[in-house]
Coordinates of C-alpha atoms in Angstrom, one line a residue:
X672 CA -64.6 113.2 28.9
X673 CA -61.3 113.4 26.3
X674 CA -59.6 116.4 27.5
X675 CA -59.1 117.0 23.1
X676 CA -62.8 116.4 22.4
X677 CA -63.9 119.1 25.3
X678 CA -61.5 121.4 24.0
X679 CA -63.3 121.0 20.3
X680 CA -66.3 121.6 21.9
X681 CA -65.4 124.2 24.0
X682 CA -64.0 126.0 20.7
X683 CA -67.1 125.4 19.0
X684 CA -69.3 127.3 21.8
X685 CA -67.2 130.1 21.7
X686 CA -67.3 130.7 18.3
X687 CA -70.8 130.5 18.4
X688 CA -71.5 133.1 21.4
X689 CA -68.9 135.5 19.4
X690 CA -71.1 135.2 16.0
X691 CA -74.4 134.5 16.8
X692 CA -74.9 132.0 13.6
X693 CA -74.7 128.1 13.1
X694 CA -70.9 126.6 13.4
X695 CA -70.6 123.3 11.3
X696 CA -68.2 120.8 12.1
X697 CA -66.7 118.3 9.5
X698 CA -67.8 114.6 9.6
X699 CA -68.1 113.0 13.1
X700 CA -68.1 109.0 14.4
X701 CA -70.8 108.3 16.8
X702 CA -68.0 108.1 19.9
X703 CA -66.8 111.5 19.1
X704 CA -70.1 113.0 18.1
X705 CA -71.6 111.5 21.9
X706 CA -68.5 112.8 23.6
X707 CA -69.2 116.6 21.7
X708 CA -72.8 116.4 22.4
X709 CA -72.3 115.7 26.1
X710 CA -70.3 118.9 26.4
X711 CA -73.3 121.0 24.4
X712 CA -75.8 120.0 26.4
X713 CA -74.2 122.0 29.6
X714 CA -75.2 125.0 27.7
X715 CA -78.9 126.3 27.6
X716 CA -78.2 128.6 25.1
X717 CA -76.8 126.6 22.6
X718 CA -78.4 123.9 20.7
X719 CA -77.2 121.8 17.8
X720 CA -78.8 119.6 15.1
X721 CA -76.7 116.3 13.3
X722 CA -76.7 115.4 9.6
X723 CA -75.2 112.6 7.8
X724 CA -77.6 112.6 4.6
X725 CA -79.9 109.7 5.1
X726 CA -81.5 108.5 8.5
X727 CA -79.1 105.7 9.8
X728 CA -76.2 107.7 8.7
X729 CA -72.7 106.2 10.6
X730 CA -70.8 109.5 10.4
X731 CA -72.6 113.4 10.5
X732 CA -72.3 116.9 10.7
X733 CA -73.5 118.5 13.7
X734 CA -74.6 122.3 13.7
X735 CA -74.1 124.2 16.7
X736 CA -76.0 127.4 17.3
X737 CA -77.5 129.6 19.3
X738 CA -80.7 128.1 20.5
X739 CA -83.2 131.4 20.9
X740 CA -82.5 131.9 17.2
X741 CA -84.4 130.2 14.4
X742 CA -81.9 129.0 11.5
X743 CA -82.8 127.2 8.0
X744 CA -80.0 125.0 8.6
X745 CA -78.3 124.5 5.2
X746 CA -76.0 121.2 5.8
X747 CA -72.7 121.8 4.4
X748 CA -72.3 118.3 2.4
X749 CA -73.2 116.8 -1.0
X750 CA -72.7 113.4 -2.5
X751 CA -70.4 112.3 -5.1
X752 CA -70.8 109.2 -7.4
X753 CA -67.8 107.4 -8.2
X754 CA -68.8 104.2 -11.0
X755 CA -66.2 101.8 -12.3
X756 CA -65.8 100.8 -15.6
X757 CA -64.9 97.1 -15.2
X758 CA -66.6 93.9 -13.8
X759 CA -64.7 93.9 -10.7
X760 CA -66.8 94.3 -7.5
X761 CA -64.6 96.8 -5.2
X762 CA -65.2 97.6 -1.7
X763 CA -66.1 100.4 0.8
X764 CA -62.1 100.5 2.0
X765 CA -60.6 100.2 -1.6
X766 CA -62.9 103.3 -2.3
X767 CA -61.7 104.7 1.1
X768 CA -58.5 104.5 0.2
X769 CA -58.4 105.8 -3.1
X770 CA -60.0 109.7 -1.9
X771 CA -57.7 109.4 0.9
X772 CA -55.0 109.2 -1.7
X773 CA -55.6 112.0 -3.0
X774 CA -54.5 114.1 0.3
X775 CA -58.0 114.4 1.7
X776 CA -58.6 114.5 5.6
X777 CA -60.7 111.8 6.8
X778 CA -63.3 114.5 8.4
X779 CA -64.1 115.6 5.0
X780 CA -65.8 112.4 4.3
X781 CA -69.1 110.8 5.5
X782 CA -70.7 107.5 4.5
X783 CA -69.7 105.7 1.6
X784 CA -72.9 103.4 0.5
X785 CA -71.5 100.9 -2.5
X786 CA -74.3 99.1 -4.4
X787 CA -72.9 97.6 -7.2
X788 CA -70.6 99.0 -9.5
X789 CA -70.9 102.6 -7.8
X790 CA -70.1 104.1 -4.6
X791 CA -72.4 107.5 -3.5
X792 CA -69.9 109.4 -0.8
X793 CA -71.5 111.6 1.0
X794 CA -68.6 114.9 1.4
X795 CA -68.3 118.1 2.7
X796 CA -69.4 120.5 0.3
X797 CA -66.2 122.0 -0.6
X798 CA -64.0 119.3 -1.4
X799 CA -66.5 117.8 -4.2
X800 CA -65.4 119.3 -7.0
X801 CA -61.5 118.4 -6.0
X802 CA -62.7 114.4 -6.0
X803 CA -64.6 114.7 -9.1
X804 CA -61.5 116.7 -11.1
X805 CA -58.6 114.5 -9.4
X806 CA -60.2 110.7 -8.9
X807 CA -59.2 108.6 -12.1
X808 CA -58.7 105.1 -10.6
X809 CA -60.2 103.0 -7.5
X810 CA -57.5 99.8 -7.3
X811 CA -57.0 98.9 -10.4
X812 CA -60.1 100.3 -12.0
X813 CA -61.0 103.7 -14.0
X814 CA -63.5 105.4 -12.6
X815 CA -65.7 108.1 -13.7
X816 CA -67.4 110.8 -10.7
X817 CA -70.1 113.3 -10.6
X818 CA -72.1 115.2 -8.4
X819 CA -75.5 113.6 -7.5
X820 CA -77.9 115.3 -4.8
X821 CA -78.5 113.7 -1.3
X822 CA -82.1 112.7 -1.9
X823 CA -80.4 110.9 -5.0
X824 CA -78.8 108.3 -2.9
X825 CA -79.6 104.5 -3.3
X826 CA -79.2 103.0 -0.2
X827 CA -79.1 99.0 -0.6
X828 CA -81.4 96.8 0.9
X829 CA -80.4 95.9 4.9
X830 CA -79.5 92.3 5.2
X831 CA -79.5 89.7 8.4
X832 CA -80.0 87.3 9.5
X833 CA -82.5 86.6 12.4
X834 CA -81.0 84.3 15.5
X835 CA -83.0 83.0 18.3
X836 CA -81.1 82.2 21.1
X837 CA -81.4 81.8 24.8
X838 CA -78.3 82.8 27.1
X839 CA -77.1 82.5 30.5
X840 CA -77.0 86.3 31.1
X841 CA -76.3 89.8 29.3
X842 CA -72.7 89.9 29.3
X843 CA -71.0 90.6 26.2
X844 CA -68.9 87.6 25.7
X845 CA -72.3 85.7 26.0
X846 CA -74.3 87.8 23.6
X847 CA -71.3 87.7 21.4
X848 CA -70.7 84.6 21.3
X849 CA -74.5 83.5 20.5
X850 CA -74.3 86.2 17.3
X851 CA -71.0 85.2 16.0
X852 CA -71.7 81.3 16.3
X853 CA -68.7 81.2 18.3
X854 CA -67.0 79.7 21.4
X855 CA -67.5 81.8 24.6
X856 CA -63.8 81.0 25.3
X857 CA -62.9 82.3 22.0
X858 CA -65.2 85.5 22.2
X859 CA -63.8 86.0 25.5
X860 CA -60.1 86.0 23.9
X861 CA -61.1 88.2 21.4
X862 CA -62.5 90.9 23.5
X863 CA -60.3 91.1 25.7
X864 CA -57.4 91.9 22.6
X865 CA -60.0 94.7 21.9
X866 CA -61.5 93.1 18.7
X867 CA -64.4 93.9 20.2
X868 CA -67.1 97.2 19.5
X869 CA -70.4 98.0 21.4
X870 CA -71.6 101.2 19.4
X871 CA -68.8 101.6 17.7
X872 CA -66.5 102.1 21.4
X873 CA -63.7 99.5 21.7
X874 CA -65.0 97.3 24.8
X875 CA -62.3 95.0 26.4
X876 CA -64.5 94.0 29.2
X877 CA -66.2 90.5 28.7
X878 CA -68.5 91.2 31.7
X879 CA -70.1 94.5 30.3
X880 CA -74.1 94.5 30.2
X881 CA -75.6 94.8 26.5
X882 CA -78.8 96.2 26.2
X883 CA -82.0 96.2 23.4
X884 CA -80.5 98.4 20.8
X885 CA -76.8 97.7 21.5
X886 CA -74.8 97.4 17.7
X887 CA -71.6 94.8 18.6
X888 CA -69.1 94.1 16.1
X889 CA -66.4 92.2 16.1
X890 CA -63.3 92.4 14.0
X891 CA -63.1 90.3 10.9
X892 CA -66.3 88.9 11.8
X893 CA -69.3 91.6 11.3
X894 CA -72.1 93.6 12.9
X895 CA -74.7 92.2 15.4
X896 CA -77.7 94.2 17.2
X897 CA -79.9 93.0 19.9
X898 CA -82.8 93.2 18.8
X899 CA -85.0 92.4 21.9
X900 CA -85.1 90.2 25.0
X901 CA -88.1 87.8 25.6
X902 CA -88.4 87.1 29.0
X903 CA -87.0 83.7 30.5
X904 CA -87.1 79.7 29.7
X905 CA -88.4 77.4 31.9
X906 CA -84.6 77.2 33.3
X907 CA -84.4 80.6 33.9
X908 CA -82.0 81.3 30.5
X909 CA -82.4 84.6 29.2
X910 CA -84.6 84.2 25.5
X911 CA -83.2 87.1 23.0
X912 CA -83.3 87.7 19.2
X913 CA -80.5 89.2 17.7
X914 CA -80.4 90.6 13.8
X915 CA -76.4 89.7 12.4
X916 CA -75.7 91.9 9.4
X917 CA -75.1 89.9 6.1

């Protein structure tokens, strides 16, 4: 384990056992929120809960707390709508960029879903009103913001697309390069410069085993997830179906 994430989480139990009430930690990626919850789970008396306002949420809060006491857990995070006022279609990382801009830590900021000519940012409660009073502009474009509740959040409709494929084995560069249409020399290259993710951890290995489930995405080119493996072809190739995100 990262000596710095044990230390977080080592923190977090002890403030926990002192007080005797939920701890909430800012936003979380899945690497450090596995690496956090790893540590927890040593611990019989303390249990946690995550929270990144919808169900497939990338980024989340997790509550730690003592686990023979009942809480209402009351997630510390809202949602802010941010909508433009011209016809130009802006993206997740000019959106990004612009709260970061305004001297925000990146832990105080979850998902940002755009459909449209709005982005819904899910925040830690106590930086909302900051955004909504101090965000004027996203690129070159004036914004207005409010406040909007969690259950209030549009999330677009998923797109892939659906590949069939069969493969010679599991291996990454193979599933890879079945997903991404591209070479298996030129996956390999590109995973082994680290442009490579399986579940959102930076894999250089062209040889590691993907399983059902797996999310790989590959720099400048998208998101892939195996979405189930169908047995064998006559030739003894491995048949799977993968879902590429559009």
């Amino acid at each position: 384990m990262n000596i710095s994430y044990q230390k977080m989480a080592d923190d977090y139990i002890k403030w926990v056992n002192k007080h005797q009430k939920p701890k909430f930690t800012n936003f979380l990626d899945p690497i450090v929120r596995e690496e956090i919850e790893y540590e927890l789970k040593k611990y019989e008396e303390i249990s946690y809960k995550e929270d990144g306002g919808y169900e497939n949420a990338e980024r989340k809060v997790v509550a730690i707390f003592p686990a023979e006491i009942k809480f209402d857990l009351q997630f510390p995070i809202t949602a802010v709508a941010i909508t433009t006022k011209g016809e130009q279609q802006l993206t997740h990382r000019d959106y990004l960029g612009a709260i970061l801009g305004l001297g925000l830590a990146r832990d105080k900021i979850g998902d940002i879903i755009v459909v449209e000519s709005k982005a819904q940012i899910i925040v830690m409660e106590d930086i909302k009103d900051y955004i909504i009073n101090n965000i004027s502009r996203v690129g070159n474009l004036s914004v207005t913001a409010k406040e909007i509740s969690i259950n209030e959040i549009i999330l677009p409709e998923e797109k892939y697309k659906d590949i069939f494929a069969t493969v010679s084995s599991l291996r990454l560069d193979s599933i890879a390069s079945a997903a991404f249409n591209i070479s298996r020399s030129k996956m390999a290259e590109l995973i082994r410069i680290g442009r490579a993710k399986v579940n959102w951890k930076i894999v250089d290995d062209v040889s590691y085993s993907i399983n059902v489930g797996d999310m790989i995405s590959i720099q400048g080119r998208g998101r892939a997830r195996v979405d189930s493996i169908d047995g064998k072809t006559a030739k003894g190739r491995i048949k799977i179906h993968i879902k590429r995100f559009i």
